[in-house]
Every structure is written in C-alpha cells, then in structure tokens.
Short mmCIF file of C-alpha atoms and ligand atoms in Angstrom, two decimals:
data_model
loop_
_atom_site.label_atom_id
_atom_site.label_comp_id
_atom_site.label_asym_id
_atom_site.label_seq_id
_atom_site.Cartn_x
_atom_site.Cartn_y
_atom_site.Cartn_z
CA MET R 468 173.00 -10.41 144.64
CA VAL R 469 174.01 -6.93 145.33
CA SER R 470 173.01 -3.82 147.08
CA ALA R 471 172.79 -0.43 146.83
CA GLN R 472 174.63 1.25 148.81
CA ASN R 473 175.30 5.66 149.18
CA VAL R 474 172.31 6.57 148.41
CA GLY R 475 170.74 9.93 149.00
CA GLY R 476 175.01 11.26 148.59
CA SER R 477 176.28 9.72 151.64
CA SER R 478 179.44 9.43 149.82
CA PRO R 479 180.78 10.78 146.71
CA ARG R 480 181.78 8.56 144.14
CA VAL R 481 184.08 8.61 140.64
CA VAL R 482 182.80 7.01 137.41
CA LEU R 483 185.41 6.71 134.54
CA VAL R 484 184.59 5.56 131.14
CA VAL R 485 187.75 4.83 129.21
CA THR R 486 186.72 4.54 125.43
CA ASP R 487 190.21 2.78 123.95
CA GLY R 488 192.14 4.15 121.80
CA MET R 489 190.23 7.56 120.58
CA ARG R 490 191.85 10.11 119.45
CA ARG R 491 191.20 13.46 120.57
CA ASP R 492 190.81 14.95 116.80
CA PHE R 493 188.33 12.60 116.49
CA ILE R 494 185.79 14.63 118.90
CA SER R 495 183.17 15.72 116.75
CA THR R 496 179.51 16.75 116.71
CA GLU R 497 178.88 14.93 113.62
CA ASN R 498 180.89 11.72 114.96
CA THR R 499 180.73 12.02 118.86
CA PRO R 500 178.08 14.05 119.90
CA VAL R 501 177.73 13.14 123.10
CA ILE R 502 181.40 13.08 124.03
CA ALA R 503 181.16 16.36 122.55
CA ASN R 504 178.92 17.92 124.45
CA LEU R 505 180.23 16.68 127.59
CA LYS R 506 183.03 19.55 126.90
CA SER R 507 180.47 21.84 128.03
CA THR R 508 178.97 20.47 130.89
CA GLY R 509 182.20 19.26 132.21
CA THR R 510 186.28 20.42 131.66
CA TRP R 511 188.09 19.37 128.36
CA PHE R 512 191.90 18.86 128.41
CA ALA R 513 193.04 19.87 125.36
CA SER R 514 196.59 19.22 125.90
CA HIS R 515 196.12 15.79 126.80
CA ARG R 516 199.24 12.74 126.52
CA SER R 517 199.77 8.98 126.14
CA VAL R 518 202.60 7.69 128.39
CA PHE R 519 205.70 6.25 126.41
CA PRO R 520 205.29 3.05 125.21
CA SER R 521 201.77 4.00 124.62
CA CYS R 522 200.07 0.82 124.60
CA THR R 523 197.17 -0.07 126.59
CA ARG R 524 199.20 -2.35 129.67
CA VAL R 525 201.45 0.10 130.55
CA VAL R 526 198.75 3.27 130.31
CA SER R 527 196.47 0.92 132.42
CA SER R 528 199.25 0.42 135.05
CA SER R 529 199.53 4.69 135.12
CA VAL R 530 195.73 5.06 135.01
CA ALA R 531 195.78 2.61 138.48
CA THR R 532 198.93 4.25 139.57
CA GLY R 533 198.93 7.67 138.79
CA CYS R 534 202.79 7.29 138.33
CA LEU R 535 204.63 6.96 135.06
CA PRO R 536 206.60 2.75 133.92
CA ALA R 537 209.66 4.56 135.91
CA LYS R 538 208.11 4.18 138.92
CA HIS R 539 205.02 1.19 138.71
CA GLY R 540 206.87 -0.68 136.74
CA LEU R 541 205.56 -2.26 133.68
CA ALA R 542 207.73 -1.04 131.28
CA GLY R 543 205.55 -2.14 127.94
CA ASN R 544 203.03 -4.75 126.75
CA SER R 545 205.17 -6.86 125.82
CA VAL R 546 207.81 -6.79 128.57
CA CYS R 547 211.30 -9.25 129.29
CA LEU R 548 211.64 -10.73 132.32
CA ILE R 549 214.98 -12.58 133.98
CA GLU R 550 214.36 -16.50 134.61
CA ASP R 551 216.87 -18.16 135.34
CA GLY R 552 219.79 -15.31 134.58
CA LYS R 553 218.10 -15.44 131.12
CA LEU R 554 215.94 -12.40 129.62
CA THR R 555 212.61 -14.19 128.73
CA LEU R 556 210.09 -12.52 126.03
CA HIS R 557 206.77 -12.17 128.40
CA ASP R 558 203.22 -10.74 126.57
CA ALA R 559 201.67 -8.72 129.01
CA GLY R 560 198.10 -9.25 127.56
CA LYS R 561 198.10 -12.60 128.40
CA PRO R 562 196.00 -13.91 131.56
CA GLN R 563 198.89 -15.15 133.61
CA PHE R 564 200.69 -12.13 133.29
CA VAL R 565 200.57 -10.57 136.35
CA ASP R 566 201.31 -14.20 137.81
CA ASP R 567 204.45 -14.64 135.91
CA LYS R 568 205.88 -10.89 136.92
CA ARG R 569 204.87 -11.34 140.76
CA ARG R 570 206.85 -14.86 141.01
CA LEU R 571 209.75 -13.11 139.02
CA THR R 572 209.88 -9.81 140.49
CA GLY R 573 208.48 -10.13 143.92
CA ARG R 574 205.78 -7.44 142.49
CA VAL R 575 203.11 -6.63 139.42
CA LEU R 576 203.12 -2.96 139.98
CA ASN R 577 205.16 -1.06 142.58
CA ILE R 578 202.90 1.62 143.88
CA PRO R 579 199.21 1.09 145.40
CA THR R 580 196.48 1.04 142.60
CA MET R 581 193.54 3.40 143.27
CA ALA R 582 191.48 -0.82 144.12
CA GLU R 583 193.92 -0.70 146.63
CA ARG R 584 193.95 2.54 148.18
CA LEU R 585 190.01 2.34 147.70
CA ALA R 586 189.10 -0.69 149.70
CA SER R 587 188.07 0.36 152.66
CA MET R 588 185.03 2.65 151.21
CA ASN R 589 183.29 0.84 149.24
CA GLY R 590 186.12 -0.32 146.41
CA ALA R 591 185.99 -0.32 143.01
CA ILE R 592 184.36 -2.05 140.36
CA ILE R 593 186.19 -2.28 136.65
CA PHE R 594 185.05 -3.31 133.63
CA ASN R 595 187.53 -4.52 130.92
CA ASN R 596 187.67 -5.05 127.68
CA VAL R 597 190.87 -5.06 126.75
CA SER R 598 193.19 -7.69 126.85
CA PRO R 599 193.37 -9.90 130.22
CA GLY R 600 196.18 -8.18 131.19
CA ALA R 601 195.56 -4.71 130.89
CA ALA R 602 192.36 -5.66 132.83
CA TYR R 603 194.25 -6.96 135.79
CA VAL R 604 197.20 -4.34 136.37
CA HIS R 605 193.85 -2.17 137.53
CA ASP R 606 193.72 -4.68 140.93
CA PRO R 607 196.28 -7.13 140.50
CA ASP R 608 196.62 -7.95 144.23
CA GLY R 609 192.45 -7.93 144.33
CA HIS R 610 191.41 -5.29 146.44
CA GLY R 611 188.38 -5.24 144.47
CA HIS R 612 186.48 -6.21 141.72
CA VAL R 613 187.72 -7.03 137.88
CA TYR R 614 185.46 -8.39 135.24
CA HIS R 615 186.81 -9.79 131.63
CA ARG R 616 185.98 -11.84 129.48
CA ALA R 617 188.66 -13.99 130.64
CA ALA R 618 188.25 -13.99 133.76
CA SER R 619 186.81 -11.92 136.77
CA TYR R 620 187.71 -11.69 140.20
CA GLY R 621 186.63 -10.41 143.98
CA PRO R 622 188.60 -9.44 146.45
CA GLY R 623 191.69 -11.99 146.70
CA ARG R 624 191.38 -12.63 143.61
CA VAL R 625 189.01 -14.93 144.05
CA PRO R 626 187.14 -16.13 140.80
CA ILE R 627 183.61 -15.00 139.70
CA ASN R 628 181.99 -17.32 138.08
CA GLY R 629 179.14 -18.43 136.10
CA PRO R 630 175.97 -16.34 135.51
CA ASN R 631 178.15 -13.51 137.48
CA ALA R 632 181.10 -13.77 135.11
CA LEU R 633 181.21 -11.64 132.00
CA ASP R 634 180.52 -13.61 128.56
CA ILE R 635 181.24 -11.36 126.53
CA VAL R 636 183.54 -11.09 123.32
CA GLN R 637 186.32 -8.40 122.38
CA GLY R 638 184.28 -5.83 119.99
CA ILE R 639 181.46 -3.77 119.81
CA GLU R 640 178.64 -6.22 120.48
CA GLY R 641 180.74 -7.39 123.69
CA ASP R 642 181.67 -3.49 124.79
CA THR R 643 177.83 -2.65 124.54
CA ALA R 644 176.92 -6.02 126.12
CA ALA R 645 179.32 -4.56 129.12
CA THR R 646 178.18 -0.83 128.92
CA GLU R 647 174.54 -2.03 129.81
CA ARG R 648 175.63 -5.04 132.41
CA PHE R 649 177.98 -1.84 133.76
CA VAL R 650 174.98 0.41 133.86
CA ASP R 651 172.33 -1.55 135.91
CA GLU R 652 174.50 -3.71 138.35
CA VAL R 653 177.51 -1.11 138.89
CA VAL R 654 175.96 2.29 137.96
CA LEU R 655 173.00 2.08 139.23
CA GLN R 656 172.78 -1.31 141.61
CA ARG R 657 176.00 -1.63 143.11
CA ARG R 658 177.91 1.73 143.75
CA PRO R 659 181.59 1.58 144.68
CA THR R 660 183.26 3.95 145.10
CA LEU R 661 185.12 3.91 141.93
CA ALA R 662 183.05 2.41 138.78
CA VAL R 663 185.40 1.98 135.10
CA LEU R 664 184.52 0.25 132.60
CA TRP R 665 187.12 0.54 129.92
CA LEU R 666 185.88 -0.38 126.18
CA SER R 667 187.63 -2.18 123.42
CA GLU R 668 186.43 0.40 120.81
CA PRO R 669 187.05 2.10 118.82
CA ASP R 670 190.64 0.73 119.35
CA THR R 671 189.53 -2.96 118.45
CA THR R 672 188.26 -1.65 114.85
CA GLN R 673 190.93 0.86 114.38
CA HIS R 674 194.01 -2.47 114.00
CA ILE R 675 192.41 -3.74 111.86
CA THR R 676 190.51 -0.64 109.25
CA PRO R 677 191.71 2.72 107.96
CA LEU R 678 191.22 5.62 110.22
CA GLY R 679 188.50 7.88 108.37
CA SER R 680 187.34 5.24 107.16
CA PRO R 681 183.15 4.95 107.04
CA ARG R 682 183.07 1.73 109.45
CA HIS R 683 185.81 3.28 111.43
CA LEU R 684 183.68 6.50 111.74
CA GLU R 685 180.88 4.13 112.44
CA MET R 686 182.69 2.92 115.42
CA LEU R 687 182.86 5.94 117.01
CA ARG R 688 179.13 6.12 116.67
CA GLN R 689 178.48 3.09 118.10
CA THR R 690 181.21 4.07 120.72
CA ASP R 691 179.47 7.55 121.59
CA ARG R 692 176.60 5.92 122.08
CA ASN R 693 177.98 3.55 124.49
CA VAL R 694 179.19 6.48 126.32
CA ALA R 695 176.12 8.43 126.24
CA ARG R 696 174.62 4.74 128.11
CA VAL R 697 176.41 5.71 131.07
CA LEU R 698 176.19 9.31 131.29
CA ALA R 699 172.48 8.76 131.84
CA ALA R 700 172.49 6.54 134.46
CA VAL R 701 174.67 8.73 136.14
CA SER R 702 172.69 11.79 135.69
CA GLN R 703 169.83 9.94 137.25
CA CYS R 704 171.70 9.17 140.15
CA ARG R 705 172.74 12.90 140.61
CA GLU R 706 169.16 13.51 140.85
CA GLU R 707 168.91 11.54 143.37
CA GLY R 708 171.43 13.22 145.24
CA GLU R 709 174.77 12.18 144.66
CA ASP R 710 178.07 13.63 144.54
CA ILE R 711 179.50 11.98 141.34
CA LEU R 712 182.69 12.61 139.77
CA VAL R 713 182.70 12.10 135.66
CA MET R 714 185.83 11.07 133.65
CA VAL R 715 185.95 10.66 129.62
CA ALA R 716 188.75 9.21 128.11
CA SER R 717 190.70 7.54 126.16
CA ASP R 718 194.73 6.29 126.91
CA HIS R 719 196.23 6.79 123.50
CA GLY R 720 195.88 7.66 120.02
CA HIS R 721 196.40 6.11 116.79
CA GLU R 722 198.94 6.70 113.89
CA THR R 723 198.55 4.85 110.73
CA THR R 724 200.81 2.50 109.79
CA VAL R 725 203.14 2.97 106.87
CA ASP R 726 204.51 -0.27 107.23
CA TYR R 727 206.31 -3.72 109.57
CA VAL R 728 209.97 -3.41 111.21
CA ASP R 729 211.28 -6.93 111.84
CA ILE R 730 213.77 -5.09 113.90
CA ALA R 731 215.09 -8.78 115.62
CA ALA R 732 215.47 -9.97 112.24
CA GLU R 733 217.38 -6.95 110.77
CA MET R 734 219.36 -6.86 114.00
CA VAL R 735 220.92 -10.99 112.97
CA ASP R 736 220.87 -9.46 109.73
CA ALA R 737 223.37 -7.16 110.75
CA GLY R 738 225.13 -9.73 113.21
CA LEU R 739 224.21 -7.92 116.40
CA LYS R 740 222.54 -10.49 117.27
CA ARG R 741 222.44 -14.81 117.42
CA SER R 742 219.52 -15.29 115.95
CA LEU R 743 215.40 -14.76 116.39
CA ASP R 744 215.39 -17.13 118.80
CA SER R 745 218.67 -15.87 120.87
CA ASP R 746 218.68 -14.52 124.58
CA ASP R 747 221.58 -12.27 123.62
CA VAL R 748 219.50 -9.43 122.58
CA VAL R 749 215.85 -9.61 122.95
CA VAL R 750 212.92 -7.00 121.15
CA ALA R 751 210.13 -6.57 123.12
CA PRO R 752 207.40 -5.16 120.02
CA ASN R 753 205.39 -2.63 121.47
CA GLY R 754 203.75 -1.20 118.23
CA THR R 755 205.28 1.99 117.36
CA ALA R 756 207.61 1.24 119.51
CA ALA R 757 209.93 -1.47 121.07
CA LEU R 758 211.83 -2.21 124.16
CA ILE R 759 215.32 -3.60 123.63
CA TYR R 760 217.32 -5.31 126.17
CA VAL R 761 220.62 -6.88 126.52
CA ASP R 762 222.76 -9.13 128.23
CA PRO R 763 226.12 -7.71 129.31
CA GLY R 764 227.13 -10.75 130.17
CA GLN R 765 226.91 -12.35 126.28
CA VAL R 766 226.94 -8.72 124.49
CA SER R 767 229.77 -6.09 124.72
CA ASP R 768 229.36 -3.64 122.39
CA ILE R 769 226.33 -1.97 123.26
CA GLU R 770 227.35 1.25 120.85
CA ALA R 771 227.34 -1.19 117.93
CA ILE R 772 223.50 -1.57 118.68
CA ARG R 773 222.65 1.93 119.41
CA ASN R 774 224.67 2.58 116.17
CA PHE R 775 223.06 0.27 113.70
CA LEU R 776 219.78 1.99 115.33
CA GLU R 777 220.53 5.29 114.79
CA SER R 778 220.99 4.51 111.01
CA GLN R 779 217.78 2.99 110.39
CA PRO R 780 215.05 4.64 108.30
CA TRP R 781 212.51 3.69 110.75
CA CYS R 782 214.19 4.73 113.98
CA GLY R 783 212.53 7.93 115.38
CA GLN R 784 213.53 8.11 119.23
CA ILE R 785 215.88 6.42 121.14
CA PHE R 786 216.23 6.56 124.35
CA ASP R 787 219.30 4.87 127.09
CA PRO R 788 219.29 4.33 130.62
CA GLN R 789 220.78 8.22 131.27
CA ASN R 790 217.71 9.57 130.04
CA PHE R 791 215.28 6.70 130.85
CA ARG R 792 213.63 9.19 133.68
CA ASP R 793 213.07 12.04 131.40
CA VAL R 794 210.42 9.87 129.43
CA GLY R 795 209.77 7.95 132.22
CA ILE R 796 211.15 4.30 131.10
CA PRO R 797 212.00 2.22 133.85
CA ALA R 798 215.57 1.25 134.96
CA GLY R 799 216.75 -1.99 135.64
CA GLY R 800 216.37 -5.89 134.35
CA ASN R 801 218.54 -5.06 131.49
CA LEU R 802 217.00 -3.15 129.56
CA ALA R 803 219.19 -1.01 127.26
CA PHE R 804 217.36 1.45 124.74
CA GLY R 805 213.88 2.53 124.32
CA VAL R 806 212.62 2.71 120.73
CA ALA R 807 210.24 5.11 119.41
CA MET R 808 209.68 4.67 115.63
CA ALA R 809 209.53 7.43 113.17
CA TRP R 810 206.42 9.02 112.64
CA ASP R 811 204.77 12.14 110.18
CA ASP R 812 202.34 14.16 109.86
CA GLY R 813 201.02 12.88 105.81
CA THR R 814 197.79 11.73 105.92
CA ASN R 815 196.36 8.42 104.90
CA GLU R 816 193.55 7.76 101.92
CA TYR R 817 190.62 9.00 103.82
CA GLY R 818 193.15 12.40 104.35
CA VAL R 819 194.22 11.34 108.00
CA PRO R 820 197.14 12.47 109.53
CA GLY R 821 199.84 11.03 111.46
CA ARG R 822 201.97 7.82 110.31
CA SER R 823 203.99 5.42 112.28
CA TYR R 824 206.75 2.77 111.12
CA ALA R 825 205.61 -0.58 113.44
CA VAL R 826 207.51 -3.42 115.63
CA LEU R 827 207.19 -6.47 114.01
CA SER R 828 204.58 -8.52 116.69
CA ALA R 829 207.04 -11.59 118.57
CA ASN R 830 204.58 -13.64 116.85
CA GLY R 831 205.45 -12.25 113.61
CA GLN R 832 201.77 -11.60 113.09
CA LYS R 833 201.49 -8.55 111.12
CA LYS R 834 197.87 -5.97 111.94
CA PRO R 835 197.31 -4.36 108.27
CA ALA R 836 199.71 -1.79 107.44
CA GLY R 837 197.73 1.10 106.18
CA CYS R 838 195.19 0.52 109.22
CA GLY R 839 195.77 1.95 113.11
CA GLN R 840 199.08 1.43 115.78
CA HIS R 841 200.14 2.85 118.57
CA GLY R 842 203.01 2.81 120.92
CA GLY R 843 205.28 5.47 120.64
CA LEU R 844 205.38 9.26 120.65
CA GLY R 845 203.63 10.42 117.55
CA ARG R 846 201.84 13.62 117.60
CA TYR R 847 198.42 11.32 116.67
CA GLU R 848 199.18 8.45 118.93
CA GLN R 849 200.68 11.48 122.48
CA SER R 850 196.73 12.77 121.34
CA PRO R 851 194.15 10.77 123.56
CA TYR R 852 191.10 13.30 125.11
CA LEU R 853 189.99 13.54 129.09
CA ILE R 854 186.99 14.93 129.75
CA ALA R 855 186.14 15.82 133.79
CA GLU R 856 183.01 16.84 134.21
CA GLY R 857 181.67 16.94 138.51
CA ARG R 858 182.43 18.82 142.02
CA GLY R 859 185.61 20.86 140.88
CA PHE R 860 185.03 21.43 137.28
CA LYS R 861 183.57 23.91 135.22
CA ALA R 862 181.22 23.55 132.51
CA GLY R 863 182.55 24.91 129.31
CA GLU R 864 186.00 24.85 130.92
CA THR R 865 189.13 24.56 128.07
CA VAL R 866 192.13 23.62 130.07
CA THR R 867 195.62 24.09 127.83
CA SER R 868 197.91 22.96 130.42
CA GLU R 869 199.98 19.78 129.24
CA THR R 870 198.00 16.50 131.01
CA SER R 871 198.92 12.79 131.01
CA ALA R 872 196.97 9.73 131.98
CA VAL R 873 198.96 9.91 135.67
CA GLU R 874 196.42 12.55 136.51
CA ILE R 875 193.81 10.89 136.55
CA ALA R 876 194.39 8.70 139.74
CA PRO R 877 194.91 12.08 141.82
CA THR R 878 192.37 13.15 140.40
CA VAL R 879 190.27 10.53 141.74
CA LEU R 880 191.14 10.30 145.23
CA HIS R 881 191.46 14.34 145.23
CA PHE R 882 187.73 14.09 144.80
CA LEU R 883 187.00 11.81 147.22
CA GLY R 884 189.49 13.78 149.87
CA ARG R 885 191.91 10.84 149.73
CA ALA R 886 194.72 12.92 148.33
CA VAL R 887 197.87 11.04 147.77
CA ALA R 888 201.99 12.55 148.06
CA ASP R 889 204.50 11.38 145.58
CA LEU R 890 202.35 10.08 142.58
CA ASP R 891 203.92 11.20 139.43
CA GLY R 892 200.25 13.35 138.13
CA ARG R 893 198.79 15.93 140.16
CA ALA R 894 194.69 16.88 141.06
CA LEU R 895 193.08 18.50 137.87
CA GLN R 896 190.83 20.27 140.27
CA GLU R 897 193.80 22.35 140.84
CA LEU R 898 194.45 23.13 137.56
CA ASN R 899 191.01 24.03 136.62
ZN1 ZN V 1017 195.00 1.40 124.65
#
C-alpha cells in the first residue's frame, strides 16, 4: 500500500506536531515532561506569538503559507463573504467552507501553501483532528494528502475512502489514534518531505474545563505522551541516517472566559443594526475577538458603530481599515472593524492568570464561562510555544526575540533548501 522513500537520509524532511491551544506557561516537567525536555535538545522560542484573530483556522492558514491573514486572505474562524451582493456569515470550520470561499472569492488562500510548494519533492501529508475547515486550509487545492475525520483527500482532492480514511473522534481518544497511525504510516513508512500532525488537545478540553483543573492537567500529560510517540519514531529514523527537522508548537493559548457577549443583539438594542438576522451590519464571532462587517449601501454612519464599540466595557482594542495592516487583518469585503475583546491578568479558581470576554457564537451556543477561549490579543492566548530541533538549531538555546506562526513555513522551506522570498515570516535558523 505504501512505500518507504528516502530511507538512508537521501533527502531532508520535516515533522511538525501542533498541540492545539497549549499555553507556553503550561509547559513544565510535571505536566509536559517530553515537550519540556525537547527544550534541552532543541531551540526554545520564548516570545512566540499567535496571529490575530488567534483562531485555529486563521493560524492554520498562517502556518501553511508563512503569511499573516492580510496576505493569505482568511480573516477569521467565521467570516462574511459577499453573496448576491449581501453580507453572508460563513463558518470557516465547516467542510464545505473551502468550496464556498473558492466559489465566492476565486481563491481559498491568496498565497501557496507548503503542500503546494513541496508537491514536486515528495509532498506533504497532514493528519488533523481539529475542525474540517482548519484541516483543509493546509492544502485547499489538493497538492498533497490531508486526513481528517470528516473526509480525507489525496492529490487533486480525490477522496480517500474505506480503511484508509481517518475514522476517529475529536478529543484525546481520536488524537491518540491519529498519532499512532501517523507514526507508523507517515513518519516510519511513507516519509513525506513534510509530515504534519495537528492534535485537537488540549484545546478541546480547555474549552469545556477550567484552565489548571485536574482534568485539564491530565489532558496536558496525555497530549505530551502523543508528542513522545512521534519523537521516538523520529529518533529511529535519524538513527538510520535521516536529516529531520522537528518542530513542536501550539497555535495559540487560552484565556479564561469571564462572560459571553452577544454583540449583534447589543447593536440591535442600540439601534445600530436592523435585526439579529439583518445584513446591514454582521458580526462574525471569533472567540475572544469579533469581525464586524458593514454594508455601505445600507449604513451611512460607521462612526456611530465605532462610538458604540468604544463605550462598551467588553471592548478591548478596535481596528479599522486604516490600521488593519498593523495587526495583519485583510482589507476589503466590507470588513469595517476588528475587535479584540477586553482582557486582564486576573486569575481563575486554580490560580491561572488571564481572563477575557468572549463573543457569543452565531448559533447562540455558549461554551461555559470560566473555561478557556481564544481569538483575541490577551497575553496568554498570544503565548503559544514553539521548539525547533534538528540541523540549524542549537540544543538548549533560547531565542527571546518575538516570533510567530508565520515563521514556521519559511523555516521549513529554508531547511529543505527551498527558501521563498516575500513571506511575512523569517526562517528561524537565522535567529538562532
Ligand atoms: Zn487552535
């Protein structure tokens, strides 16, 4: 079924593992001993950041392309697309989102992904257990292989069915099943140039459990064991002489949610939006951030919306098209405001710092307040971690200058001798 290639170290390759939502300050010898130990054999990026909004589908696009949303073009976990001249809210996590985005805007992402760039050199295989949309933005145009529980695709987006599909559940049980298959089939047998394992934990548990609670800490330990499985397989391949770069990272951290805000309902009450379902003003919820779209044909007083937002206790920072570029938000599509919800360094019941307001999701579904959330610019949701181990990276080194998710692709491409100009990120080998 599969053939081993490049055995004997003939071509360098990269293995990237992402533990979704893991905060940098939760990396410890107690809870994540394997990841903590990797700091001594690899380089630790002590000021690593997410992007804005710090949502998985957005960060996934930034990891895949090496660019901020302003360049790759996916603004949020939920976004408005213009359909028949009207603002229409889309959930970028849905399996059909990539097709909708392509149909309505011409492209899913504006920048080639690593899967596309590496297609001619033994390609990319992505195993992903978060939302379907987050999985498919790694390779929306079908240059490599993407495995997800909703559906898996090979080159040309040909569906992978039957026993070769990835029949797992979201959460630790599915993560572990995905890891075991990834290790045996991808790292040890198929040996693509880029192998990505994106685990759903600890993010899945953090959304429904207080940060620092026993259940949360147990999830960190189990996720660490999945990282250990991958590292053991990499060690085995390196012993055979292979030149492998390992990057282990998270995409964002979490903050404790203090309350959920129904921004759309508050705007209706304030007379700034016709009704909850109206398309004059549409709020796209993004966890602890929101994207607010305004139809200029229906709304003349955008300043009234800004004044309303500025006066709300839940509003942290407001961005508009004049300063979108500063924070990496894509302009156009009638996007009028990016809002990062207010946050502080207060602690939760387990003494874990970082609290933020969150935006009620479009379906009105509240995740429990007191649990984790992300999307905004809070200190801890903007503190994911990154470790790189392999050629080009010094063992035990700490890099303190700021890095972010956009640095992963340039680093991978640099390692493979395929450096690309004009990406937002830099190759991290140059900082080391
Ligand atoms: Zn995530």
